[in-house]
XYZ file of C-alpha atoms in Angstrom:
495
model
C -10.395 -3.135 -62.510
C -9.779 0.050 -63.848
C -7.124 1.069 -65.710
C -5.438 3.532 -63.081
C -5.335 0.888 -61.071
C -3.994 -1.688 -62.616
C -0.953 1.221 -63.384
C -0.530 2.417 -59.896
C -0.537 -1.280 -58.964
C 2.133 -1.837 -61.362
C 4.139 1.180 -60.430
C 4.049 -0.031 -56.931
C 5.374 -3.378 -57.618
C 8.097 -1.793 -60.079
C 8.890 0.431 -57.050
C 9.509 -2.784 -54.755
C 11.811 -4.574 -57.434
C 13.409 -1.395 -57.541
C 17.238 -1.382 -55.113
C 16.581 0.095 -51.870
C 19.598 2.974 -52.371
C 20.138 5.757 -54.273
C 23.076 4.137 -55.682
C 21.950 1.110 -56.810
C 18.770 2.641 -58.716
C 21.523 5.071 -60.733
C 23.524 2.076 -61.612
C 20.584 0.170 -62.973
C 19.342 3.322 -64.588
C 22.850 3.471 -66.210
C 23.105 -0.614 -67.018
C 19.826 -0.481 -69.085
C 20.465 3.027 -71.172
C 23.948 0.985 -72.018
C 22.215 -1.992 -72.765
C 19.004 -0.299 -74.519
C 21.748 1.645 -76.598
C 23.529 -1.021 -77.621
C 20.604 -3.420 -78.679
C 18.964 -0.690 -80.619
C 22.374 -0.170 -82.264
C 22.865 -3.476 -82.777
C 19.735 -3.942 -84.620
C 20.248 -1.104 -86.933
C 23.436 -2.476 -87.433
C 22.132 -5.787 -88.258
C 19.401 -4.937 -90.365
C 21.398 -2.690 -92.504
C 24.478 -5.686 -92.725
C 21.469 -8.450 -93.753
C 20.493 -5.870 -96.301
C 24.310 -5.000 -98.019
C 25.038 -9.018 -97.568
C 21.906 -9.755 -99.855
C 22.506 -7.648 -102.234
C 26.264 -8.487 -102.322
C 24.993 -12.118 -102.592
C 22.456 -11.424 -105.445
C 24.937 -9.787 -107.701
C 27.378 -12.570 -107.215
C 25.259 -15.348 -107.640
C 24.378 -13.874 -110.788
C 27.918 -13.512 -111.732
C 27.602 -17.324 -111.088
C 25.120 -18.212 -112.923
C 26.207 -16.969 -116.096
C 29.540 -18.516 -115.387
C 27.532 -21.809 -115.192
C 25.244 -21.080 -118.335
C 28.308 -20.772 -120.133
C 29.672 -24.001 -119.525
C 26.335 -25.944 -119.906
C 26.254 -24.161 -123.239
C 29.884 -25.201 -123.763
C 29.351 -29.052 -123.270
C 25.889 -29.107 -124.865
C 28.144 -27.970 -128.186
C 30.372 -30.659 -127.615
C 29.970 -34.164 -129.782
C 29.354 -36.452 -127.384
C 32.137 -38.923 -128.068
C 34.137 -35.477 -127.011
C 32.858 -34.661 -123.775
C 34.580 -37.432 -121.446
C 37.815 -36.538 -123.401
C 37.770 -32.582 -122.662
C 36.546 -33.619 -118.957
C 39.362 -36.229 -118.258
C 42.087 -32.950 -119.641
C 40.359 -30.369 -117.225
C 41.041 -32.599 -114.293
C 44.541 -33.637 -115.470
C 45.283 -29.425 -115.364
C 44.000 -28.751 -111.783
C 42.666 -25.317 -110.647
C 39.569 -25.054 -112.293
C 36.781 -23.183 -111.047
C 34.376 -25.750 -111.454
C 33.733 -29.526 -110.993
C 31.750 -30.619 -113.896
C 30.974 -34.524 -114.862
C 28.455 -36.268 -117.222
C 26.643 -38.961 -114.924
C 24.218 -41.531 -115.620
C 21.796 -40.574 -113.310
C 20.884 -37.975 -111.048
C 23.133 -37.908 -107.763
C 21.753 -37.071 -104.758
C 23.012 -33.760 -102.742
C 22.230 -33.799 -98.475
C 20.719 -30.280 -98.890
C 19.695 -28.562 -95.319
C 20.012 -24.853 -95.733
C 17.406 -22.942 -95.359
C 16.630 -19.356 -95.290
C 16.704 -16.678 -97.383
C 20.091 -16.190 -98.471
C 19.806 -20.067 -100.121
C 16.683 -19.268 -101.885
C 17.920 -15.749 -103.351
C 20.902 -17.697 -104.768
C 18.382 -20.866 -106.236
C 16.138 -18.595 -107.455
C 18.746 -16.237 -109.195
C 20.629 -19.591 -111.146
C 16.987 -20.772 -111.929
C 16.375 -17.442 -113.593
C 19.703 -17.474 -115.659
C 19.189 -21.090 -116.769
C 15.925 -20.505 -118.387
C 16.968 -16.760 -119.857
C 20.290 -18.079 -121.559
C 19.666 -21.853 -122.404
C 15.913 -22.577 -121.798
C 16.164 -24.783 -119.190
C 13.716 -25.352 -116.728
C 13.928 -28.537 -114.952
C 17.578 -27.723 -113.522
C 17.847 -29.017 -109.822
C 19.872 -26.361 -107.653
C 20.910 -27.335 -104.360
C 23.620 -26.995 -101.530
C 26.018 -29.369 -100.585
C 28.935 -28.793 -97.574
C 32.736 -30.571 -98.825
C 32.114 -33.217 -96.289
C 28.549 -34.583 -97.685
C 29.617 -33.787 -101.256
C 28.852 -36.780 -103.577
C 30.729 -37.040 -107.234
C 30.610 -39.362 -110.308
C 27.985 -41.955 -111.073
C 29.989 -44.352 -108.511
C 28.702 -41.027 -106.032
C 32.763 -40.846 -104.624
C 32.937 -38.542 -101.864
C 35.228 -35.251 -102.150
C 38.017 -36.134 -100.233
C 38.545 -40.135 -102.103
C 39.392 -37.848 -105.638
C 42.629 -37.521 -106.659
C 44.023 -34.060 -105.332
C 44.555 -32.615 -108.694
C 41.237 -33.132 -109.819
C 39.902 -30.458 -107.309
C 43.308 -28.262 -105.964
C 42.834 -25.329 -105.697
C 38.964 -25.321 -105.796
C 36.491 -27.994 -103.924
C 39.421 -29.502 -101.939
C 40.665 -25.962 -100.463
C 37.540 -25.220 -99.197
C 36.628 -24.874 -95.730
C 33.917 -27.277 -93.830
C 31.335 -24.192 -93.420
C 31.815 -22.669 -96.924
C 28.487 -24.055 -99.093
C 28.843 -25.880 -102.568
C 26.655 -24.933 -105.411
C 25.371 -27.831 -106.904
C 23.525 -27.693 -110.106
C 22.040 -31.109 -112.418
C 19.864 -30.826 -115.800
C 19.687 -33.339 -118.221
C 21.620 -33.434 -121.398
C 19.984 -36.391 -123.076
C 16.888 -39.077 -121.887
C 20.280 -41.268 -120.100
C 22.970 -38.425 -118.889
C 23.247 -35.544 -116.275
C 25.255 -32.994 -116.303
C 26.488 -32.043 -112.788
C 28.358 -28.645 -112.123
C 29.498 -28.092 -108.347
C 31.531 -24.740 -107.795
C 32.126 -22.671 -104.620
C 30.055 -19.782 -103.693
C 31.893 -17.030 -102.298
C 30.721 -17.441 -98.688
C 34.292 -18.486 -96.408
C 31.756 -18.053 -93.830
C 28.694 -19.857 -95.166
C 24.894 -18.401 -95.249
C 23.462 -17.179 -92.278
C 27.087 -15.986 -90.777
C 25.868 -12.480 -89.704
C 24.486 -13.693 -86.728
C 23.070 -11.334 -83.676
C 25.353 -12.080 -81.167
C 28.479 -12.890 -82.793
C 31.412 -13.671 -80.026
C 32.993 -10.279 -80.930
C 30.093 -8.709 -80.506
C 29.355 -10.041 -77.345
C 33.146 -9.383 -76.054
C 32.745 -5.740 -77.110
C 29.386 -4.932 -75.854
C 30.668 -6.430 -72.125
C 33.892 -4.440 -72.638
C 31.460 -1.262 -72.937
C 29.137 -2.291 -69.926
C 31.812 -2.965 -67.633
C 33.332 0.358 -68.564
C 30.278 2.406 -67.941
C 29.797 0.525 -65.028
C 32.866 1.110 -63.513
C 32.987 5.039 -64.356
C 29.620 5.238 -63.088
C 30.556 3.567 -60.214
C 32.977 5.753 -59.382
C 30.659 9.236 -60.253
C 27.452 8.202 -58.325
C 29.308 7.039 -55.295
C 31.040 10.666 -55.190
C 27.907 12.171 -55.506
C 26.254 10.186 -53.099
C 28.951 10.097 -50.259
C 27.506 13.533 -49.435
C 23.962 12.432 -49.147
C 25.083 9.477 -46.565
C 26.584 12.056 -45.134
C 23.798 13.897 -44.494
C 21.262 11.015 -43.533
C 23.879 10.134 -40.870
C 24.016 13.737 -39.347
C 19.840 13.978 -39.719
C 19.877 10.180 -37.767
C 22.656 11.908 -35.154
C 20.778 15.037 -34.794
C 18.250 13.697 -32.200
C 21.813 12.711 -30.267
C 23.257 15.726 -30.585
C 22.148 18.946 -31.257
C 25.427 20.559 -31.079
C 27.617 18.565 -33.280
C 29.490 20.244 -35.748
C 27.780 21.617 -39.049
C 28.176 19.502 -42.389
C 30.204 20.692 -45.226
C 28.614 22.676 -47.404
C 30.838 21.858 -50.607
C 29.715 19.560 -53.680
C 27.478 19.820 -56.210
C 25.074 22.529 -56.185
C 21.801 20.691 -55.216
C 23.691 18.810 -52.741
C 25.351 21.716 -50.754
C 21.384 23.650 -51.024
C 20.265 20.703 -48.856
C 23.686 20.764 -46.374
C 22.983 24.532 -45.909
C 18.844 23.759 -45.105
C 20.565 21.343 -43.021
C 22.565 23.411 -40.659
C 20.552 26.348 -40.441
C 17.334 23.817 -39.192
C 20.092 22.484 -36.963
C 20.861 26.302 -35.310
C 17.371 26.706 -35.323
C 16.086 24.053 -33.680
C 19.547 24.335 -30.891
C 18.499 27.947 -30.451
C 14.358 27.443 -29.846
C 15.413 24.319 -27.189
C 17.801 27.324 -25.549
C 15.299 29.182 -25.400
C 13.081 27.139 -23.971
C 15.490 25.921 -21.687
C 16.112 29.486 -20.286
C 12.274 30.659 -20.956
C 11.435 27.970 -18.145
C 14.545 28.481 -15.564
C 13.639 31.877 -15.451
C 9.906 31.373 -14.684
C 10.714 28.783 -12.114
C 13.054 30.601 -10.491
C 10.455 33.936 -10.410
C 7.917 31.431 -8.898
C 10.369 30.350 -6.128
C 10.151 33.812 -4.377
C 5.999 34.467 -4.275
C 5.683 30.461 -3.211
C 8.554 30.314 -0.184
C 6.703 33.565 0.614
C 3.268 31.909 0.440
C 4.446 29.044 2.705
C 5.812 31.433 5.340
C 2.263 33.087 5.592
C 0.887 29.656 5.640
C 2.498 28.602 8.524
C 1.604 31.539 10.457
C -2.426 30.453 9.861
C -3.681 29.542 13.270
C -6.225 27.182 12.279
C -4.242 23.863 11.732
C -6.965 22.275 8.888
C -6.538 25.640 6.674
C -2.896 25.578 7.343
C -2.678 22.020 6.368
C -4.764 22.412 3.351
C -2.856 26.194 2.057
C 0.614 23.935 2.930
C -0.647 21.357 0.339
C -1.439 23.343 -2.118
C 2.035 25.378 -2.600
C 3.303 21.804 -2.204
C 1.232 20.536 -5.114
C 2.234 24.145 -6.759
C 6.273 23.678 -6.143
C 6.295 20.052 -7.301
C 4.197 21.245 -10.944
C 6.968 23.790 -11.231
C 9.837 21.461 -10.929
C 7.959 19.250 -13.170
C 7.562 21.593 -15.838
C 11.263 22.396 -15.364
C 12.622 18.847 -15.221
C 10.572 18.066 -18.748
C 12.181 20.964 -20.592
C 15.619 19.879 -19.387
C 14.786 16.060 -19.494
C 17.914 16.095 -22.428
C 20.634 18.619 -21.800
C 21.871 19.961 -24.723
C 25.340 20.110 -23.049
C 25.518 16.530 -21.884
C 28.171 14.422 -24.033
C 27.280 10.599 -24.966
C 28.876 8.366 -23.302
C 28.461 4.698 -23.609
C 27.044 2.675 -20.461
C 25.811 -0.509 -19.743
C 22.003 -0.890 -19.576
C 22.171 -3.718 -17.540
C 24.166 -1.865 -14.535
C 22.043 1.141 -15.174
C 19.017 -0.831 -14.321
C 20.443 -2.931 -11.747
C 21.624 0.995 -9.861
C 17.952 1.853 -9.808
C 16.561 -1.017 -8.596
C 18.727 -1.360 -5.414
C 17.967 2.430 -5.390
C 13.561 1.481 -5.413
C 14.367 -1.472 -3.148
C 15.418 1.048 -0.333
C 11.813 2.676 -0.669
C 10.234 -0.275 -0.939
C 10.192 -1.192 -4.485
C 10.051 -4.751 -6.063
C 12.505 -4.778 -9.510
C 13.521 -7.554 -10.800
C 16.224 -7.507 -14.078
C 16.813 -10.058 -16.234
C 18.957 -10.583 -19.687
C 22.478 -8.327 -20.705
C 23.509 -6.091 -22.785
C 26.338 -4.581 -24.783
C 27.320 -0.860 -23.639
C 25.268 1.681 -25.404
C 25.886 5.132 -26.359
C 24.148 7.426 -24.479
C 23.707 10.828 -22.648
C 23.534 8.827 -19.225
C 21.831 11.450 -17.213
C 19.074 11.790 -19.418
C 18.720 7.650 -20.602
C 18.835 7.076 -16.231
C 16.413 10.098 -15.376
C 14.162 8.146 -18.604
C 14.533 4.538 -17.220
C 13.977 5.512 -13.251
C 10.559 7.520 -14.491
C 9.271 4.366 -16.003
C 10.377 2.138 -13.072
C 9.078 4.434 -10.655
C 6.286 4.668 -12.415
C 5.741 0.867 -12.747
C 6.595 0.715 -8.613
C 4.018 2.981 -7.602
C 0.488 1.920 -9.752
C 1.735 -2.036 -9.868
C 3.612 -2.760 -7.000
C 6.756 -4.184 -8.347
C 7.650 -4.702 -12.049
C 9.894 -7.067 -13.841
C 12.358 -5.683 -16.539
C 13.559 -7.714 -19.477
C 16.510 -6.753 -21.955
C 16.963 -8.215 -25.908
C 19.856 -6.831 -27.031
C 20.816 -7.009 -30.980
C 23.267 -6.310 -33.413
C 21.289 -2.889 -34.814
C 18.898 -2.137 -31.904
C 18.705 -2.521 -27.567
C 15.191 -3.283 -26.741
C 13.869 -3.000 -22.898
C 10.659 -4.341 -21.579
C 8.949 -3.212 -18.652
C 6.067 -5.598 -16.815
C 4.036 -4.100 -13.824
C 1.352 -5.642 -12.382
C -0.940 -2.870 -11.976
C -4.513 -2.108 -13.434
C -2.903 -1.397 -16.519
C -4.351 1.586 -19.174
C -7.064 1.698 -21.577
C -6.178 1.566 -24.949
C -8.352 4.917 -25.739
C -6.047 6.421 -22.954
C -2.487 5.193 -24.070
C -1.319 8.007 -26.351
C -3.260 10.705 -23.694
C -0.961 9.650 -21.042
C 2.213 11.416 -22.644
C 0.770 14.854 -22.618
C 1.890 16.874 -19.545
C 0.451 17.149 -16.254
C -2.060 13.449 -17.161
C -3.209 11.534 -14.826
C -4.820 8.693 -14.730
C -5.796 8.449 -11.314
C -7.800 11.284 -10.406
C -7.073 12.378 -7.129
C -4.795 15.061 -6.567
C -3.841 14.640 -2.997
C -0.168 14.772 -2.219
C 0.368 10.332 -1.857
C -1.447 9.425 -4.636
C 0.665 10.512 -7.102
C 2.738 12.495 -9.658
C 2.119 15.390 -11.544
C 1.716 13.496 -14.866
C 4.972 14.374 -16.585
C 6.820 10.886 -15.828
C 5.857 9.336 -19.173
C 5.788 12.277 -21.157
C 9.768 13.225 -20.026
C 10.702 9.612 -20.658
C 9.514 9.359 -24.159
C 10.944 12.995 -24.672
C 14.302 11.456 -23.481
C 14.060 7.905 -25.320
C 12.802 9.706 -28.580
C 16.108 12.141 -28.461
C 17.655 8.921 -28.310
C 16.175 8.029 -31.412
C 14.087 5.275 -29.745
C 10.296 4.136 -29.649
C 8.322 3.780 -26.546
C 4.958 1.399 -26.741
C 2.361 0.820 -24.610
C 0.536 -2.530 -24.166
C -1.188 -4.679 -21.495
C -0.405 -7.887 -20.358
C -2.809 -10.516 -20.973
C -2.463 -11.623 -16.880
C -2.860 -7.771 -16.222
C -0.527 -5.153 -15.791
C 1.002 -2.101 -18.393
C 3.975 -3.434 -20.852
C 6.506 -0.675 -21.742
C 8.688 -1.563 -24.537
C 11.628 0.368 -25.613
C 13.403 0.219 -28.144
C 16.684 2.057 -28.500
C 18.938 1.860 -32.187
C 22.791 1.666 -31.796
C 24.247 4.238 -33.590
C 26.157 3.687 -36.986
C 29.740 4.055 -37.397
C 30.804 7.486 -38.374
C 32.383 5.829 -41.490
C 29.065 3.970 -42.652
């Protein structure tokens, strides 16, 4: 597979996921900008807070380690019969900044933290050790209050006396971390120094998606959000207006013009919009009177015609010539009735389909017609003289090639459908989209009972597609044509 197609297969699923209005794709457009923004932002952010935190954390370690140098140093001057002494008066006075003890042995320290903040801190009292006292086999490690072991009896924290650590390990919160360092002094004593880093919040606390964070970058979505709400769905109440008056314009050619204020790409298309709509009113005029005028000029030569006809003495010629205008008047009023198959000037009304059909059935019946109706339907908003002239050429139709016909209504919530059954010979698939061009006829002989002058189907789908409704052709599997129409109920004004 190539590699354009694998894109424009891609694209095309993107395009599915995609929402199916104009609205929804400009809010998602806006909700991932916002939420692009803010990650990239965030990170930034981030990364340059991780770097000013380690740095902040490097010089005070330091700071620390000195600080802990010097009192190694201090006790490693001190006699040794002194050192329990001058330990016993520190934590008699309270408040120091460190917890320091001689122990027996090494005492172990629960040390989890990991990372790099831990490490740069190790590393840095490591360094400091060795530079200022030569020690290299001091054990740094991290120790929370609660887990904090003291003594050679390996007390916890919170069993010492309070003065012993006021002010300092005591006072500490649970998150805050514990420096604890052990070296030896001699072959049979530790000395253990625990102090406080500077860290209220512990290591690690700059973390992505703090709670603030979070509350402030929802506070900014659901503000964009709702100001974009608010902008695209002004700027697209004027489209929907304008899909709604293309969807009505089939309906009604001379409904009033849209308005032609808003932005300036949106009033361009409202301005197309009503000059195709005076256009198109004034060519089906036109048309309208271009044909009324032509039938009415053919009136005079034809009634004339017929008068000489009747005059012929021979009866066959005069029976033949008579035929012939006849064939001639009834192409004229056919050509007529297809132009004004929809009058421009006919309001929509609504009317029930079911009564409609019922009307034209007892109307066949008297000329010998077989209908049968079956199903309901909800009134429908129509021009009736065009939807009944459309419904009685199809029944007609259906009456004369297959005898009687059987008519079937589905009504639903966003469209009307209507089937029509004969049981005729039916039509050739090759010849099913032939039949709607004017004066087509199947059958092929032109005498005056065999027939129409082909513009039944034609006017009907001229009529039903006004209506903005689809007309389709099949045959039945036991024989006969299937017409099936299908007729959308018109939206609310409002939607």
């Amino acid at each position: 597979m190539s590699r354009g197609t694998r894109w424009r297969r891609w694209r095309r699923r993107l395009a599915r996921s995609l929402p199916g209005s104009l609205r929804g794709r400009f809010l998602l457009i806006m909700v991932v900008g916002v939420l692009g923004a803010q990650l990239a932002s965030y990170a930034v952010w981030t990364a340059q807070e991780r770097a000013g935190r380690l740095e902040r954390l490097d010089e005070v370690s330091r700071s620390m380690a000195y600080s802990v140098a010097s009192t190694v140093r201090f006790f490693r001057s001190l006699p040794f019969d002194y050192r329990h002494i001058v330990l016993d008066q520190l934590r008699d006075m309270g408040g120091t900044r460190f917890f320091v003890s001689v122990n027996d042995h090494r005492l172990p320290v629960t040390d989890d933290r990991q990372g790099p903040e831990p490490a740069l801190v190790a590393d840095n009292v490591r360094t400091v050790l060795a530079a200022e006292l030569g020690v290299h086999d001091a054990v740094v490690e991290f120790s929370r209050p609660g887990t904090l072991r003291l003594l050679n009896n390996e007390v916890p924290l919170d069993a010492l006396p309070p003065r012993w650590g006021q002010h300092s390990l005591l006072a500490a919160p649970p998150t805050q971390p514990i420096l604890v360092v052990q070296l030896p002094l001699d072959e049979a004593e530790w000395l253990y120094v625990a102090a406080l880093l500077p860290l209220p919040e512990g290591f690690g606390a700059n973390r992505w998606l703090s709670p603030d964070r979070l509350f402030v970058a929802l506070v900014v979505l659901a503000t964009v959000l709702g100001l974009s709400w608010l902008g695209v769905r002004g700027a697209t109440r004027t489209l929907a207006r304008l899909a709604g008056a293309a969807r009505r314009l089939g309906d009604d050619l001379d409904a009033p013009p849209l308005s032609e204020g808003g932005p300036r790409e949106v009033a361009a298309a409202a301005v197309a919009f009503n000059r195709m709509q005076g256009r198109i009113r004034h060519q089906v005029e036109e048309r309208e009177r271009l044909f009324s005028a032509i039938s009415h000029d053919l009136k005079t030569p034809i009634t004339r015609m017929r008068l000489r006809a009747e005059m012929l003495e021979d009866p066959t010629q005069r029976e033949r010539f008579c035929a012939s205008l006849d064939e001639l008047d009834r192409l004229v009023r056919g050509a007529l009735a297809s132009v004004k198959g929809l009058d421009l000037h006919e309001e929509v009304e609504p009317r029930d389909p079911r009564a409609l059909l019922d009307g034209l059935a007892e109307e066949l019946a008297l000329q010998g017609g077989e209908v049968e109706v079956a199903g309901e339907a909800a009134p429908l908003a129509v021009k009736p003289l065009a939807f009944k002239r459309c419904l009685a050429n199809l029944l007609e139709n259906a009456v004369f090639y297959g005898r009687r016909a059987e008519v079937r209504l589905e009504d639903g919530e966003d469209a009307l459908g209507i089937t029509i059954r004969d049981h005729g010979p039916g039509i050739p698939a090759a010849e099913r989209e032939r039949v709607f061009a004017p004066f087509v006829r199947l059958e092929p002989s032109r005498g005056r009972n065999t027939g129409g002058n082909g513009l039944g189907l034609g006017i009907a789908r001229h009529i039903l597609q006004a209506h903005g409704g689809e007309m389709h052709l099949t045959n039945h599997p036991r024989g006969g044509l299937v017409v099936r129409l299908t007729l959308p109920r018109p939206e609310p004004l409002a939607a």
